[in-house]
Amino acid sequence: MHENPKWTDYRVSLKDRIVEKSLQLFASQGIKAVKMDDIARSLNISKRTLYEVYDNKETLLVEVIQKARTDEEEALSQLAGRSRNVMEMMLNIYYYKTEQMKDTNPQFFIDLEKYPSVMQMLHRNHQKTHDDFIRFVKRGVKEGYFRSDIDYELVALMLEGFSEQARSKHLFQKYSLQAIFLNHVFVIIRGFCTQKGIGFLDEFMKPTN
């Protein structure tokens, strides 16, 4: 027996709506604070209908995080394509990420740790993040903004270690993403910049009155 195409289209549309709304609610309130009842009510559907699509909150959360990552990868790819050089690309990514994080409740990142399947998925994505960083610095070396005598594999591991610490120490509760970028990420990047790259960064970080 074949499934009705209209019903299939409806379910796909419903899944998209559920994931989109759940992402908004989780980001603004934290994951633990949002119940499946809250999601169903916000979409004006029954709890039963919600559970027919996602039988538990963790399964839903996995798809929410996957969508967030896919959307971010597409946005960053577009930013990279529009950037004239690696420094401009870095600043475009910085502005994008700080804007995305502006309305995100720090509790969201703390709550993620309570879901093993989500954490496993995030760990599996580490290699892609690592590879993206290596491509980024290779482009910077080629363009003359980054030094060629640095072990960037080691730098990548150090940055990944800091990201783990930032998450486990819940730094997002105390500091904004903007503060973390300006006081840590940009400081490290400045360390492997050439004079050309340092000039670009120093101009960007110059206080404005």
mmCIF file of C-alpha atoms in Angstrom:
data_model
loop_
_atom_site.group_PDB
_atom_site.id
_atom_site.type_symbol
_atom_site.label_atom_id
_atom_site.label_comp_id
_atom_site.label_asym_id
_atom_site.label_seq_id
_atom_site.Cartn_x
_atom_site.Cartn_y
_atom_site.Cartn_z
ATOM 1 C CA MET A 1 0.000 0.000 0.000
ATOM 2 C CA HIS A 2 1.456 3.307 -1.080
ATOM 3 C CA GLU A 3 1.449 6.297 1.228
ATOM 4 C CA ASN A 4 -0.650 9.252 0.127
ATOM 5 C CA PRO A 5 1.739 11.845 -1.412
ATOM 6 C CA LYS A 6 -0.214 14.693 0.194
ATOM 7 C CA TRP A 7 0.174 13.071 3.620
ATOM 8 C CA THR A 8 3.905 12.590 2.956
ATOM 9 C CA ASP A 9 4.273 16.260 1.986
ATOM 10 C CA TYR A 10 2.365 17.293 5.096
ATOM 11 C CA ARG A 11 4.632 15.208 7.351
ATOM 12 C CA VAL A 12 7.764 16.678 5.748
ATOM 13 C CA SER A 13 6.375 20.181 6.180
ATOM 14 C CA LEU A 14 5.364 19.397 9.765
ATOM 15 C CA LYS A 15 8.823 18.045 10.595
ATOM 16 C CA ASP A 16 10.421 21.198 9.247
ATOM 17 C CA ARG A 17 8.078 23.365 11.315
ATOM 18 C CA ILE A 18 8.741 21.336 14.458
ATOM 19 C CA VAL A 19 12.510 21.523 14.048
ATOM 20 C CA GLU A 20 12.452 25.252 13.277
ATOM 21 C CA LYS A 21 10.216 26.109 16.237
ATOM 22 C CA SER A 22 12.143 23.811 18.587
ATOM 23 C CA LEU A 23 15.410 25.480 17.643
ATOM 24 C CA GLN A 24 13.938 28.889 18.469
ATOM 25 C CA LEU A 25 12.565 27.706 21.820
ATOM 26 C CA PHE A 26 15.681 25.783 22.875
ATOM 27 C CA ALA A 27 17.973 28.682 21.956
ATOM 28 C CA SER A 28 15.928 31.291 23.794
ATOM 29 C CA GLN A 29 14.962 29.317 26.914
ATOM 30 C CA GLY A 30 17.443 26.467 27.178
ATOM 31 C CA ILE A 31 16.673 22.852 26.330
ATOM 32 C CA LYS A 32 15.605 21.576 29.742
ATOM 33 C CA ALA A 33 13.100 24.402 30.247
ATOM 34 C CA VAL A 34 11.208 23.545 27.041
ATOM 35 C CA LYS A 35 8.800 20.611 27.306
ATOM 36 C CA MET A 36 7.319 18.675 24.412
ATOM 37 C CA ASP A 37 3.967 20.166 25.486
ATOM 38 C CA ASP A 38 5.407 23.654 24.951
ATOM 39 C CA ILE A 39 6.534 22.792 21.434
ATOM 40 C CA ALA A 40 3.178 21.260 20.497
ATOM 41 C CA ARG A 41 1.286 24.231 21.932
ATOM 42 C CA SER A 42 3.476 26.765 20.109
ATOM 43 C CA LEU A 43 2.724 25.016 16.796
ATOM 44 C CA ASN A 44 -0.973 24.587 17.577
ATOM 45 C CA ILE A 45 -0.749 20.805 17.201
ATOM 46 C CA SER A 46 -1.565 18.031 19.655
ATOM 47 C CA LYS A 47 1.091 16.413 21.778
ATOM 48 C CA ARG A 48 0.108 13.104 20.190
ATOM 49 C CA THR A 49 0.840 14.481 16.720
ATOM 50 C CA LEU A 50 4.243 15.687 17.907
ATOM 51 C CA TYR A 51 5.101 12.279 19.350
ATOM 52 C CA GLU A 52 4.037 10.590 16.103
ATOM 53 C CA VAL A 53 6.819 12.550 14.379
ATOM 54 C CA TYR A 54 9.410 12.540 17.199
ATOM 55 C CA ASP A 55 8.987 9.895 19.856
ATOM 56 C CA ASN A 56 11.266 11.634 22.358
ATOM 57 C CA LYS A 57 12.960 14.953 23.007
ATOM 58 C CA GLU A 58 16.511 13.737 22.370
ATOM 59 C CA THR A 59 15.659 12.467 18.878
ATOM 60 C CA LEU A 60 14.152 15.858 18.125
ATOM 61 C CA LEU A 61 17.162 17.661 19.571
ATOM 62 C CA VAL A 62 19.557 15.695 17.337
ATOM 63 C CA GLU A 63 17.671 16.903 14.249
ATOM 64 C CA VAL A 64 17.560 20.445 15.628
ATOM 65 C CA ILE A 65 21.351 20.501 16.057
ATOM 66 C CA GLN A 66 21.867 18.932 12.626
ATOM 67 C CA LYS A 67 19.715 21.638 11.037
ATOM 68 C CA ALA A 68 21.544 24.388 12.936
ATOM 69 C CA ARG A 69 24.899 23.048 11.739
ATOM 70 C CA THR A 70 23.712 22.661 8.140
ATOM 71 C CA ASP A 71 22.334 26.204 8.102
ATOM 72 C CA GLU A 72 25.572 27.538 9.587
ATOM 73 C CA GLU A 73 27.759 25.647 7.101
ATOM 74 C CA GLU A 74 25.743 27.042 4.193
ATOM 75 C CA ALA A 75 25.946 30.584 5.576
ATOM 76 C CA LEU A 76 29.694 30.345 6.227
ATOM 77 C CA SER A 77 30.285 28.905 2.757
ATOM 78 C CA GLN A 78 28.489 31.899 1.240
ATOM 79 C CA LEU A 79 30.490 34.301 3.423
ATOM 80 C CA ALA A 80 33.742 32.652 2.359
ATOM 81 C CA GLY A 81 32.765 32.937 -1.294
ATOM 82 C CA ARG A 82 32.023 36.665 -0.946
ATOM 83 C CA SER A 83 35.194 37.483 1.001
ATOM 84 C CA ARG A 84 38.071 39.054 -0.915
ATOM 85 C CA ASN A 85 40.719 37.611 1.412
ATOM 86 C CA VAL A 86 41.102 35.410 4.471
ATOM 87 C CA MET A 87 41.020 38.327 6.927
ATOM 88 C CA GLU A 88 37.772 39.638 5.529
ATOM 89 C CA MET A 89 36.376 36.113 5.683
ATOM 90 C CA MET A 90 37.389 35.816 9.340
ATOM 91 C CA LEU A 91 35.683 39.081 10.255
ATOM 92 C CA ASN A 92 32.546 38.145 8.315
ATOM 93 C CA ILE A 93 32.403 34.859 10.235
ATOM 94 C CA TYR A 94 32.954 36.727 13.500
ATOM 95 C CA TYR A 95 30.058 39.097 12.803
ATOM 96 C CA TYR A 96 27.836 36.213 11.713
ATOM 97 C CA LYS A 97 28.541 34.120 14.805
ATOM 98 C CA THR A 98 28.153 36.966 17.287
ATOM 99 C CA GLU A 99 24.850 37.932 15.665
ATOM 100 C CA GLN A 100 23.647 34.327 15.804
ATOM 101 C CA MET A 101 24.613 34.020 19.463
ATOM 102 C CA LYS A 102 23.141 37.357 20.506
ATOM 103 C CA ASP A 103 19.774 35.931 21.514
ATOM 104 C CA THR A 104 20.972 32.461 22.558
ATOM 105 C CA ASN A 105 20.515 31.570 26.211
ATOM 106 C CA PRO A 106 23.825 30.269 27.685
ATOM 107 C CA GLN A 107 21.792 27.526 29.361
ATOM 108 C CA PHE A 108 21.313 26.011 25.906
ATOM 109 C CA PHE A 109 24.992 24.971 25.755
ATOM 110 C CA ILE A 110 24.973 23.658 29.326
ATOM 111 C CA ASP A 111 21.878 21.553 28.662
ATOM 112 C CA LEU A 112 23.475 19.967 25.570
ATOM 113 C CA GLU A 113 25.813 18.011 27.845
ATOM 114 C CA LYS A 114 22.852 16.052 29.223
ATOM 115 C CA TYR A 115 22.155 14.391 25.852
ATOM 116 C CA PRO A 116 24.769 11.700 24.968
ATOM 117 C CA SER A 117 23.661 11.195 21.357
ATOM 118 C CA VAL A 118 23.953 14.936 20.694
ATOM 119 C CA MET A 119 27.415 15.117 22.250
ATOM 120 C CA GLN A 120 28.545 12.108 20.207
ATOM 121 C CA MET A 121 27.314 13.814 17.046
ATOM 122 C CA LEU A 122 29.176 17.011 17.934
ATOM 123 C CA HIS A 123 32.379 15.061 18.582
ATOM 124 C CA ARG A 124 32.048 13.346 15.201
ATOM 125 C CA ASN A 125 31.966 16.791 13.588
ATOM 126 C CA HIS A 126 35.308 17.775 15.127
ATOM 127 C CA GLN A 127 37.249 16.437 12.138
ATOM 128 C CA LYS A 128 35.348 18.660 9.710
ATOM 129 C CA THR A 129 35.944 21.690 11.941
ATOM 130 C CA HIS A 130 39.633 20.784 12.069
ATOM 131 C CA ASP A 131 39.851 20.391 8.280
ATOM 132 C CA ASP A 132 38.037 23.714 7.724
ATOM 133 C CA PHE A 133 40.532 25.473 9.993
ATOM 134 C CA ILE A 134 43.511 23.985 8.150
ATOM 135 C CA ARG A 135 42.082 25.140 4.808
ATOM 136 C CA PHE A 136 41.518 28.579 6.319
ATOM 137 C CA VAL A 137 45.117 29.001 7.502
ATOM 138 C CA LYS A 138 46.556 27.596 4.261
ATOM 139 C CA ARG A 139 44.636 30.261 2.386
ATOM 140 C CA GLY A 140 45.970 32.856 4.834
ATOM 141 C CA VAL A 141 49.566 31.696 4.286
ATOM 142 C CA LYS A 142 49.109 31.821 0.515
ATOM 143 C CA GLU A 143 47.687 35.362 0.728
ATOM 144 C CA GLY A 144 50.527 36.542 2.954
ATOM 145 C CA TYR A 145 48.468 37.193 6.103
ATOM 146 C CA PHE A 146 49.660 34.142 8.096
ATOM 147 C CA ARG A 147 53.185 32.921 8.774
ATOM 148 C CA SER A 148 54.410 29.817 7.016
ATOM 149 C CA ASP A 149 56.638 28.568 9.887
ATOM 150 C CA ILE A 150 53.824 27.617 12.290
ATOM 151 C CA ASP A 151 52.598 24.107 13.142
ATOM 152 C CA TYR A 152 48.932 24.713 12.378
ATOM 153 C CA GLU A 153 47.935 21.166 13.268
ATOM 154 C CA LEU A 154 49.094 21.936 16.822
ATOM 155 C CA VAL A 155 47.348 25.309 16.806
ATOM 156 C CA ALA A 156 44.116 23.592 15.710
ATOM 157 C CA LEU A 157 44.374 21.136 18.603
ATOM 158 C CA MET A 158 44.956 23.998 21.048
ATOM 159 C CA LEU A 159 41.905 25.878 19.779
ATOM 160 C CA GLU A 160 39.809 22.708 19.971
ATOM 161 C CA GLY A 161 41.026 22.202 23.539
ATOM 162 C CA PHE A 162 39.961 25.711 24.445
ATOM 163 C CA SER A 163 36.525 25.142 22.893
ATOM 164 C CA GLU A 164 36.092 22.070 25.085
ATOM 165 C CA GLN A 165 37.159 24.044 28.153
ATOM 166 C CA ALA A 166 34.855 26.930 27.270
ATOM 167 C CA ARG A 167 31.965 24.490 27.102
ATOM 168 C CA SER A 168 32.832 22.441 30.202
ATOM 169 C CA LYS A 169 33.585 25.555 32.293
ATOM 170 C CA HIS A 170 30.390 27.223 31.043
ATOM 171 C CA LEU A 171 32.227 30.361 29.953
ATOM 172 C CA PHE A 172 29.227 31.417 27.858
ATOM 173 C CA GLN A 173 27.391 32.102 31.108
ATOM 174 C CA LYS A 174 29.962 34.682 32.158
ATOM 175 C CA TYR A 175 31.313 36.052 28.882
ATOM 176 C CA SER A 176 29.769 36.963 25.551
ATOM 177 C CA LEU A 177 30.955 35.299 22.353
ATOM 178 C CA GLN A 178 32.275 38.711 21.307
ATOM 179 C CA ALA A 179 34.443 38.901 24.439
ATOM 180 C CA ILE A 180 35.773 35.372 23.887
ATOM 181 C CA PHE A 181 36.666 36.161 20.275
ATOM 182 C CA LEU A 182 38.377 39.455 21.111
ATOM 183 C CA ASN A 183 40.277 38.194 24.161
ATOM 184 C CA HIS A 184 41.215 34.716 23.030
ATOM 185 C CA VAL A 185 40.580 33.754 19.417
ATOM 186 C CA PHE A 186 41.835 36.985 17.853
ATOM 187 C CA VAL A 187 44.824 37.066 20.213
ATOM 188 C CA ILE A 188 45.875 33.580 19.060
ATOM 189 C CA ILE A 189 45.295 34.460 15.408
ATOM 190 C CA ARG A 190 47.376 37.612 15.844
ATOM 191 C CA GLY A 191 50.204 35.386 17.072
ATOM 192 C CA PHE A 192 50.522 33.588 13.728
ATOM 193 C CA CYS A 193 49.886 36.648 11.558
ATOM 194 C CA THR A 194 52.555 38.261 9.419
ATOM 195 C CA GLN A 195 53.048 42.018 9.713
ATOM 196 C CA LYS A 196 50.477 42.367 6.950
ATOM 197 C CA GLY A 197 47.960 40.351 8.970
ATOM 198 C CA ILE A 198 48.796 42.132 12.240
ATOM 199 C CA GLY A 199 48.157 45.490 10.612
ATOM 200 C CA PHE A 200 44.760 44.324 9.442
ATOM 201 C CA LEU A 201 43.790 42.945 12.874
ATOM 202 C CA ASP A 202 45.112 45.905 14.824
ATOM 203 C CA GLU A 203 43.074 48.260 12.676
ATOM 204 C CA PHE A 204 39.967 46.194 13.332
ATOM 205 C CA MET A 205 40.564 45.961 17.093
ATOM 206 C CA LYS A 206 41.435 49.668 17.477
ATOM 207 C CA PRO A 207 39.043 51.258 20.007
ATOM 208 C CA THR A 208 36.496 53.615 18.490
ATOM 209 C CA ASN A 209 35.553 56.790 20.339
#
